[in-house]
PDB file of C-alpha atoms in Angstrom:
ATOM      1  CA  MET A 176      90.261  52.299  44.565  1.00 48.00           C
ATOM      2  CA  ILE A 177      89.946  55.138  47.083  1.00 47.00           C
ATOM      3  CA  ALA A 178      93.565  54.744  48.129  1.00 48.00           C
ATOM      4  CA  ARG A 179      94.708  54.855  44.515  1.00 52.00           C
ATOM      5  CA  TRP A 180      92.698  58.017  43.827  1.00 46.00           C
ATOM      6  CA  LEU A 181      94.062  59.715  46.951  1.00 45.00           C
ATOM      7  CA  ASN A 182      97.552  58.703  45.965  1.00 50.00           C
ATOM      8  CA  TYR A 183      96.907  60.170  42.536  1.00 47.00           C
ATOM      9  CA  VAL A 184      95.720  63.468  44.064  1.00 43.00           C
ATOM     10  CA  GLN A 185      98.739  63.676  46.359  1.00 47.00           C
ATOM     11  CA  THR A 186     101.129  62.736  43.575  1.00 49.00           C
ATOM     12  CA  THR A 187      99.528  65.290  41.258  1.00 51.00           C
ATOM     13  CA  ARG A 188     100.197  68.057  43.764  1.00 51.00           C
ATOM     14  CA  SER A 189     103.792  66.917  44.031  1.00 51.00           C
ATOM     15  CA  PHE A 190     104.039  66.970  40.256  1.00 51.00           C
ATOM     16  CA  ARG A 191     102.777  70.551  40.249  1.00 54.00           C
ATOM     17  CA  TYR A 192     105.468  71.677  42.651  1.00 53.00           C
ATOM     18  CA  ALA A 193     108.163  69.807  40.762  1.00 54.00           C
ATOM     19  CA  PHE A 194     106.908  71.161  37.453  1.00 53.00           C
ATOM     20  CA  LEU A 195     107.042  74.751  38.714  1.00 54.00           C
ATOM     21  CA  VAL A 196     110.576  74.260  40.009  1.00 53.00           C
ATOM     22  CA  LEU A 197     111.752  72.698  36.785  1.00 56.00           C
ATOM     23  CA  MET A 198     110.072  75.385  34.699  1.00 58.00           C
ATOM     24  CA  SER A 199     111.808  78.086  36.729  1.00 56.00           C
ATOM     25  CA  PHE A 200     115.208  76.518  36.147  1.00 55.00           C
ATOM     26  CA  THR A 201     114.402  76.017  32.491  1.00 59.00           C
ATOM     27  CA  LEU A 202     113.331  79.624  31.965  1.00 57.00           C
ATOM     28  CA  VAL A 203     116.442  80.884  33.708  1.00 51.00           C
ATOM     29  CA  SER A 204     118.653  78.688  31.582  1.00 55.00           C
ATOM     30  CA  CYS A 205     116.789  79.713  28.450  1.00 53.00           C
ATOM     31  CA  GLY A 206     117.246  83.376  29.338  1.00 51.00           C
ATOM     32  CA  GLN A 207     120.935  82.843  29.841  1.00 48.00           C
ATOM     33  CA  GLU A 208     121.219  81.005  26.555  1.00 47.00           C
ATOM     34  CA  GLY A 209     119.312  83.778  24.782  1.00 48.00           C
ATOM     35  CA  SER A 210     121.594  86.404  26.162  1.00 46.00           C
ATOM     36  CA  SER A 211     124.605  84.432  25.022  1.00 46.00           C
ATOM     37  CA  SER A 212     123.088  83.999  21.548  1.00 44.00           C
ATOM     38  CA  GLN A 213     122.980  80.188  21.845  1.00 44.00           C
ATOM     39  CA  GLY A 214     119.303  79.969  20.907  1.00 46.00           C
ATOM     40  CA  GLN A 215     116.182  79.170  22.892  1.00 53.00           C
ATOM     41  CA  SER A 216     114.415  75.854  23.269  1.00 58.00           C
ATOM     42  CA  SER A 217     110.874  75.665  22.067  1.00 74.00           C
ATOM     43  CA  TYR A 218     107.897  75.024  24.362  1.00 75.00           C
ATOM     44  CA  LYS A 219     107.465  71.501  23.062  1.00 77.00           C
ATOM     45  CA  ASP A 220     111.072  70.657  23.767  1.00 79.00           C
ATOM     46  CA  VAL A 221     110.800  71.987  27.321  1.00 75.00           C
ATOM     47  CA  LYS A 222     107.556  70.116  27.888  1.00 74.00           C
ATOM     48  CA  SER A 223     109.031  66.895  26.565  1.00 77.00           C
ATOM     49  CA  MET A 224     112.094  67.300  28.756  1.00 78.00           C
ATOM     50  CA  VAL A 225     110.005  67.914  31.896  1.00 75.00           C
ATOM     51  CA  ILE A 226     107.813  64.906  31.181  1.00 77.00           C
ATOM     52  CA  ASP A 227     110.848  62.712  30.669  1.00 77.00           C
ATOM     53  CA  ILE A 228     112.365  63.910  33.923  1.00 77.00           C
ATOM     54  CA  LEU A 229     109.189  63.398  35.959  1.00 74.00           C
ATOM     55  CA  GLY A 230     108.631  60.004  34.391  1.00 75.00           C
ATOM     56  CA  SER A 231     112.052  58.725  35.351  1.00 79.00           C
ATOM     57  CA  GLU A 232     112.483  56.318  38.245  1.00 80.00           C
ATOM     58  CA  ASP A 233     114.819  58.668  40.092  1.00 78.00           C
ATOM     59  CA  ALA A 234     112.271  61.482  39.931  1.00 74.00           C
ATOM     60  CA  GLN A 235     109.533  59.216  41.292  1.00 74.00           C
ATOM     61  CA  LYS A 236     111.722  58.157  44.210  1.00 76.00           C
ATOM     62  CA  ALA A 237     112.708  61.755  44.938  1.00 73.00           C
ATOM     63  CA  LEU A 238     109.079  62.919  44.953  1.00 70.00           C
ATOM     64  CA  GLU A 239     108.023  60.033  47.169  1.00 70.00           C
ATOM     65  CA  LYS A 240     110.834  60.754  49.619  1.00 69.00           C
ATOM     66  CA  ALA A 241     110.032  64.467  49.727  1.00 65.00           C
ATOM     67  CA  THR A 242     106.340  63.800  50.326  1.00 60.00           C
ATOM     68  CA  THR A 243     107.059  61.266  53.057  1.00 59.00           C
ATOM     69  CA  GLU A 244     109.380  63.649  54.891  1.00 56.00           C
ATOM     70  CA  GLN A 245     106.788  66.414  54.697  1.00 52.00           C
ATOM     71  CA  TYR A 246     103.658  64.500  55.728  1.00 48.00           C
ATOM     72  CA  GLY A 247     105.021  61.512  57.617  1.00 50.00           C
ATOM     73  CA  SER A 248     105.057  57.849  56.717  1.00 49.00           C
ATOM     74  CA  SER A 249     101.549  58.009  55.259  1.00 49.00           C
ATOM     75  CA  THR A 250     101.061  60.142  52.165  1.00 45.00           C
ATOM     76  CA  LEU A 251      97.290  59.954  52.361  1.00 49.00           C
ATOM     77  CA  GLN A 252      96.561  62.224  55.281  1.00 55.00           C
ATOM     78  CA  ILE A 253      93.580  64.500  54.917  1.00 56.00           C
ATOM     79  CA  LYS A 254      95.366  67.455  56.483  1.00 57.00           C
ATOM     80  CA  SER A 255      97.832  67.564  53.620  1.00 61.00           C
ATOM     81  CA  LEU A 256      95.060  68.088  51.061  1.00 64.00           C
ATOM     82  CA  SER A 257      93.738  71.460  50.010  1.00 71.00           C
ATOM     83  CA  PRO A 258      90.023  72.270  50.540  1.00 76.00           C
ATOM     84  CA  SER A 259      89.277  71.670  46.868  1.00 80.00           C
ATOM     85  CA  ASP A 260      91.080  68.321  46.959  1.00 76.00           C
ATOM     86  CA  GLN A 261      89.176  67.340  50.099  1.00 75.00           C
ATOM     87  CA  GLU A 262      85.875  68.161  48.422  1.00 81.00           C
ATOM     88  CA  GLN A 263      86.846  66.130  45.380  1.00 82.00           C
ATOM     89  CA  MET A 264      87.835  63.272  47.662  1.00 78.00           C
ATOM     90  CA  LYS A 265      84.411  63.341  49.379  1.00 81.00           C
ATOM     91  CA  ILE A 266      82.629  63.270  46.039  1.00 84.00           C
ATOM     92  CA  LYS A 267      84.805  60.420  44.818  1.00 81.00           C
ATOM     93  CA  ILE A 268      84.260  58.391  47.982  1.00 78.00           C
ATOM     94  CA  LYS A 269      80.508  58.929  47.724  1.00 80.00           C
ATOM     95  CA  ASP A 270      80.525  57.793  44.107  1.00 80.00           C
ATOM     96  CA  VAL A 271      82.481  54.681  45.014  1.00 77.00           C
ATOM     97  CA  MET A 272      80.312  53.807  48.033  1.00 74.00           C
ATOM     98  CA  THR A 273      77.062  54.186  46.077  1.00 78.00           C
ATOM     99  CA  SER A 274      78.310  52.299  43.047  1.00 78.00           C
ATOM    100  CA  PRO A 275      76.552  48.954  42.327  1.00 78.00           C
ATOM    101  CA  ASP A 276      79.946  47.348  41.822  1.00 79.00           C
ATOM    102  CA  TYR A 277      81.229  48.521  45.222  1.00 76.00           C
ATOM    103  CA  ALA A 278      80.638  45.195  46.998  1.00 76.00           C
ATOM    104  CA  THR A 279      82.411  43.221  44.285  1.00 80.00           C
ATOM    105  CA  VAL A 280      85.344  45.614  44.124  1.00 78.00           C
ATOM    106  CA  LEU A 281      85.710  45.741  47.919  1.00 77.00           C
ATOM    107  CA  LYS A 282      85.596  41.952  48.142  1.00 80.00           C
ATOM    108  CA  LYS A 283      88.357  41.713  45.569  1.00 82.00           C
ATOM    109  CA  MET A 284      90.445  44.354  47.338  1.00 79.00           C
ATOM    110  CA  MET A 285      90.054  42.545  50.664  1.00 78.00           C
ATOM    111  CA  THR A 286      91.909  39.566  49.230  1.00 83.00           C
ATOM    112  CA  ASP A 287      95.074  41.653  49.544  1.00 82.00           C
ATOM    113  CA  PRO A 288      96.359  40.993  53.108  1.00 81.00           C
ATOM    114  CA  LYS A 289      98.164  44.327  53.355  1.00 82.00           C
ATOM    115  CA  PHE A 290      95.135  46.361  52.259  1.00 80.00           C
ATOM    116  CA  ALA A 291      92.778  44.330  54.452  1.00 80.00           C
ATOM    117  CA  GLY A 292      94.998  44.881  57.504  1.00 82.00           C
ATOM    118  CA  GLU A 293      95.338  48.624  56.928  1.00 81.00           C
ATOM    119  CA  PHE A 294      91.606  48.960  56.242  1.00 79.00           C
ATOM    120  CA  ALA A 295      90.678  47.042  59.410  1.00 79.00           C
ATOM    121  CA  THR A 296      93.036  49.182  61.488  1.00 82.00           C
ATOM    122  CA  ALA A 297      91.579  52.379  60.048  1.00 79.00           C
ATOM    123  CA  VAL A 298      87.922  51.486  60.711  1.00 77.00           C
ATOM    124  CA  ASN A 299      88.439  49.500  63.920  1.00 80.00           C
ATOM    125  CA  LYS A 300      87.648  52.380  66.286  1.00 78.00           C
ATOM    126  CA  ASP A 301      84.579  53.478  64.333  1.00 79.00           C
ATOM    127  CA  ASN A 302      83.282  49.908  64.114  1.00 81.00           C
ATOM    128  CA  LYS A 303      83.566  49.480  67.877  1.00 83.00           C
ATOM    129  CA  GLN A 304      81.576  52.652  68.467  1.00 84.00           C
ATOM    130  CA  ILE A 305      78.940  51.554  65.949  1.00 84.00           C
ATOM    131  CA  HIS A 306      78.504  48.204  67.715  1.00 82.00           C
ATOM    132  CA  LEU A 307      78.278  49.901  71.114  1.00 84.00           C
ATOM    133  CA  ASP A 308      75.578  52.230  69.814  1.00 86.00           C
ATOM    134  CA  LEU A 309      73.679  49.345  68.209  1.00 85.00           C
ATOM    135  CA  LEU A 310      73.695  47.355  71.452  1.00 85.00           C
ATOM    136  CA  LYS A 311      71.669  50.176  73.020  1.00 88.00           C
ATOM    137  CA  ASP A 312      69.026  49.884  70.292  1.00 88.00           C
ATOM    138  CA  PRO A 313      66.083  47.634  71.374  1.00 89.00           C
ATOM    139  CA  ALA A 314      65.406  46.556  67.789  1.00 89.00           C
ATOM    140  CA  TYR A 315      69.031  45.492  67.323  1.00 87.00           C
ATOM    141  CA  GLN A 316      68.975  43.649  70.654  1.00 88.00           C
ATOM    142  CA  SER A 317      65.860  41.710  69.651  1.00 89.00           C
ATOM    143  CA  ALA A 318      67.356  40.823  66.287  1.00 88.00           C
ATOM    144  CA  LEU A 319      70.585  39.684  67.948  1.00 86.00           C
ATOM    145  CA  ILE A 320      68.669  37.504  70.407  1.00 88.00           C
ATOM    146  CA  GLU A 321      66.731  35.909  67.553  1.00 89.00           C
ATOM    147  CA  VAL A 322      69.994  35.126  65.806  1.00 86.00           C
ATOM    148  CA  PHE A 323      71.337  33.334  68.885  1.00 86.00           C
ATOM    149  CA  LYS A 324      68.100  31.311  69.111  1.00 89.00           C
ATOM    150  CA  THR A 325      68.492  29.805  65.656  1.00 90.00           C
ATOM    151  CA  PRO A 326      69.364  26.071  65.588  1.00 90.00           C
ATOM    152  CA  ASP A 327      72.595  26.670  63.710  1.00 88.00           C
ATOM    153  CA  MET A 328      73.805  29.236  66.235  1.00 87.00           C
ATOM    154  CA  VAL A 329      72.796  27.024  69.177  1.00 87.00           C
ATOM    155  CA  LYS A 330      74.743  24.138  67.664  1.00 89.00           C
ATOM    156  CA  ILE A 331      77.776  26.359  67.085  1.00 87.00           C
ATOM    157  CA  LEU A 332      77.705  27.598  70.686  1.00 84.00           C
ATOM    158  CA  ALA A 333      77.241  24.066  72.031  1.00 85.00           C
ATOM    159  CA  ASP A 334      80.172  22.776  70.011  1.00 87.00           C
ATOM    160  CA  SER A 335      82.274  25.713  71.151  1.00 83.00           C
ATOM    161  CA  MET A 336      81.526  24.973  74.798  1.00 83.00           C
ATOM    162  CA  LYS A 337      82.913  21.459  74.345  1.00 85.00           C
ATOM    163  CA  THR A 338      86.337  22.615  73.239  1.00 87.00           C
ATOM    164  CA  SER A 339      89.207  22.534  75.712  1.00 87.00           C
ATOM    165  CA  ASP A 340      90.062  26.188  75.158  1.00 86.00           C
ATOM    166  CA  VAL A 341      86.559  27.340  76.070  1.00 84.00           C
ATOM    167  CA  ARG A 342      86.488  25.086  79.125  1.00 87.00           C
ATOM    168  CA  LYS A 343      89.801  26.507  80.299  1.00 88.00           C
ATOM    169  CA  LEU A 344      88.448  29.998  79.792  1.00 86.00           C
ATOM    170  CA  ILE A 345      85.319  29.208  81.805  1.00 86.00           C
ATOM    171  CA  ASN A 346      87.346  27.643  84.621  1.00 87.00           C
ATOM    172  CA  SER A 347      89.624  30.658  84.708  1.00 87.00           C
ATOM    173  CA  ALA A 348      86.636  33.023  84.831  1.00 85.00           C
ATOM    174  CA  VAL A 349      85.020  31.036  87.657  1.00 83.00           C
ATOM    175  CA  SER A 350      88.275  30.979  89.634  1.00 84.00           C
ATOM    176  CA  GLU A 351      88.678  34.727  89.274  1.00 84.00           C
ATOM    177  CA  SER A 352      85.050  35.286  90.289  1.00 80.00           C
ATOM    178  CA  ILE A 353      85.448  33.175  93.422  1.00 80.00           C
ATOM    179  CA  GLN A 354      88.337  35.362  94.530  1.00 82.00           C
ATOM    180  CA  ASN A 355      86.111  38.430  94.287  1.00 81.00           C
ATOM    181  CA  PRO A 356      84.947  39.535  97.794  1.00 83.00           C
ATOM    182  CA  LEU A 357      81.504  40.522  96.535  1.00 82.00           C
ATOM    183  CA  TYR A 358      81.069  37.148  94.892  1.00 79.00           C
ATOM    184  CA  LYS A 359      82.138  35.410  98.109  1.00 82.00           C
ATOM    185  CA  LEU A 360      79.561  37.414 100.063  1.00 85.00           C
ATOM    186  CA  GLU A 361      76.800  36.382  97.676  1.00 86.00           C
ATOM    187  CA  ILE A 362      77.807  32.724  97.993  1.00 85.00           C
ATOM    188  CA  MET A 363      77.747  32.973 101.809  1.00 88.00           C
ATOM    189  CA  LYS A 364      74.273  34.500 101.740  1.00 89.00           C
ATOM    190  CA  LEU A 365      73.077  31.751  99.441  1.00 89.00           C
ATOM    191  CA  LEU A 366      74.536  29.033 101.676  1.00 90.00           C
ATOM    192  CA  GLN A 367      72.950  30.599 104.771  1.00 91.00           C
ATOM    193  CA  THR A 368      69.575  30.611 103.061  1.00 90.00           C
ATOM    194  CA  VAL A 369      69.928  26.939 102.119  1.00 89.00           C
ATOM    195  CA  VAL A 370      70.941  25.975 105.671  1.00 90.00           C
ATOM    196  CA  LYS A 371      67.952  27.844 107.167  1.00 88.00           C
ATOM    197  CA  GLU A 372      65.576  26.091 104.803  1.00 88.00           C
ATOM    198  CA  GLU A 373      67.034  22.697 105.701  1.00 86.00           C
ATOM    199  CA  LEU A 374      66.797  23.407 109.442  1.00 87.00           C
ATOM    200  CA  SER A 375      63.191  24.581 109.182  1.00 84.00           C
ATOM    201  CA  THR A 376      62.277  21.444 107.227  1.00 80.00           C
ATOM    202  CA  ASP A 377      63.918  19.194 109.837  1.00 74.00           C
ATOM    203  CA  SER A 378      62.175  20.965 112.723  1.00 73.00           C
ATOM    204  CA  GLU A 379      58.775  20.614 111.079  1.00 69.00           C
ATOM    205  CA  GLY A 380      59.418  16.929 110.449  1.00 62.00           C
ATOM    206  CA  GLY A 381      60.525  16.352 114.063  1.00 58.00           C
ATOM    207  CA  GLY A 382      57.395  18.054 115.424  1.00 55.00           C
ATOM    208  CA  GLY A 383      55.172  15.810 113.371  1.00 54.00           C
ATOM    209  CA  LYS A 384      56.953  12.697 114.618  1.00 54.00           C
ATOM    210  CA  SER A 385      56.579  13.750 118.281  1.00 54.00           C
ATOM    211  CA  GLN A 386      52.847  14.367 117.830  1.00 56.00           C
ATOM    212  CA  SER A 387      52.345  10.957 116.253  1.00 57.00           C
ATOM    213  CA  ASN A 388      54.291   9.307 119.083  1.00 57.00           C
ATOM    214  CA  GLN A 389      52.088  11.065 121.658  1.00 58.00           C
ATOM    215  CA  GLN A 390      48.954   9.888 119.882  1.00 57.00           C
ATOM    216  CA  LYS A 391      50.252   6.319 119.831  1.00 58.00           C
ATOM    217  CA  GLY A 392      51.057   6.497 123.556  1.00 55.00           C
ATOM    218  CA  GLN A 393      47.578   7.755 124.428  1.00 56.00           C
ATOM    219  CA  SER A 394      45.906   5.050 122.405  1.00 54.00           C
ATOM    220  CA  SER A 395      47.986   2.310 124.050  1.00 53.00           C
ATOM    221  CA  SER A 396      47.239   3.627 127.557  1.00 51.00           C
ATOM    222  CA  GLY A 397      43.522   3.773 126.774  1.00 50.00           C
ATOM    223  CA  GLY A 398      43.565   0.137 125.715  1.00 48.00           C
ATOM    224  CA  GLY A 399      45.254  -0.861 128.966  1.00 49.00           C
ATOM    225  CA  ASP A 400      42.580   0.893 131.039  1.00 49.00           C
ATOM    226  CA  SER A 401      39.785  -0.805 129.209  1.00 47.00           C
ATOM    227  CA  GLY A 402      41.494  -4.139 129.770  1.00 45.00           C
ATOM    228  CA  GLY A 403      41.698  -3.455 133.497  1.00 47.00           C
ATOM    229  CA  GLY A 404      37.950  -2.705 133.608  1.00 47.00           C
ATOM    230  CA  GLY A 405      37.234  -6.100 132.104  1.00 46.00           C
ATOM    231  CA  ASP A 406      39.227  -7.836 134.820  1.00 48.00           C
ATOM    232  CA  SER A 407      37.311  -6.098 137.588  1.00 45.00           C
ATOM    233  CA  GLY A 408      33.998  -7.095 136.043  1.00 44.00           C
ATOM    234  CA  SER A 409      34.987 -10.750 135.903  1.00 44.00           C
ATOM    235  CA  ASN A 410      36.042 -10.698 139.550  1.00 46.00           C
ATOM    236  CA  SER A 411      32.718  -9.297 140.704  1.00 44.00           C
ATOM    237  CA  GLY A 412      30.843 -11.938 138.764  1.00 44.00           C
ATOM    238  CA  SER A 413      32.732 -14.751 140.354  1.00 44.00           C
ATOM    239  CA  THR A 414      31.944 -13.410 143.803  1.00 42.00           C
TER     240      THR A 414
END
């Protein structure tokens, strides 16, 4: 709807220029005919002739070609509009955006692949900036996190992780990360920490075993001494 209105505004301006040119030629020809006593066409005849000319297919193609050469491949550039036309365009866009039927009309227009592609290209940059700004908003972040926590979203993500394309992407990302020197350094630090923990655990376990072995040795030696004392007592009794 907006594109059609803008096209109408641009085409109307072209019609104005063409009308002025045609009127100039018509007045000159009428003046020449009057001077030669051949009569003068009435205003209605001139108006009808101009309308017929502008309504012809050749005139439409000529106007479109002239406009394209003047303003580039797109005839809907804001710079080509006068201040009054720009103000009218703003009002018209506002009326369309605030209309209750806007969602229905836009949905219907989006079914046209050409319009949908051009519209997406036009608003792509602005949409990216809007999303970047929203990601900095704590409220938007919380809402986004809640969305990802929903069962449906969790199921969708889980199913996506099972696909071969996603697995290939993850493997590629991991391979690229491993080649990163900073990532390698972090892995080395992590491995060193694990090795130190294992060594400290083994040393503590070995110390406990040695203490238990010493205790066992002392107890066995004490038993042998007590046995020797018994032998000496029996010998003295026999004497």
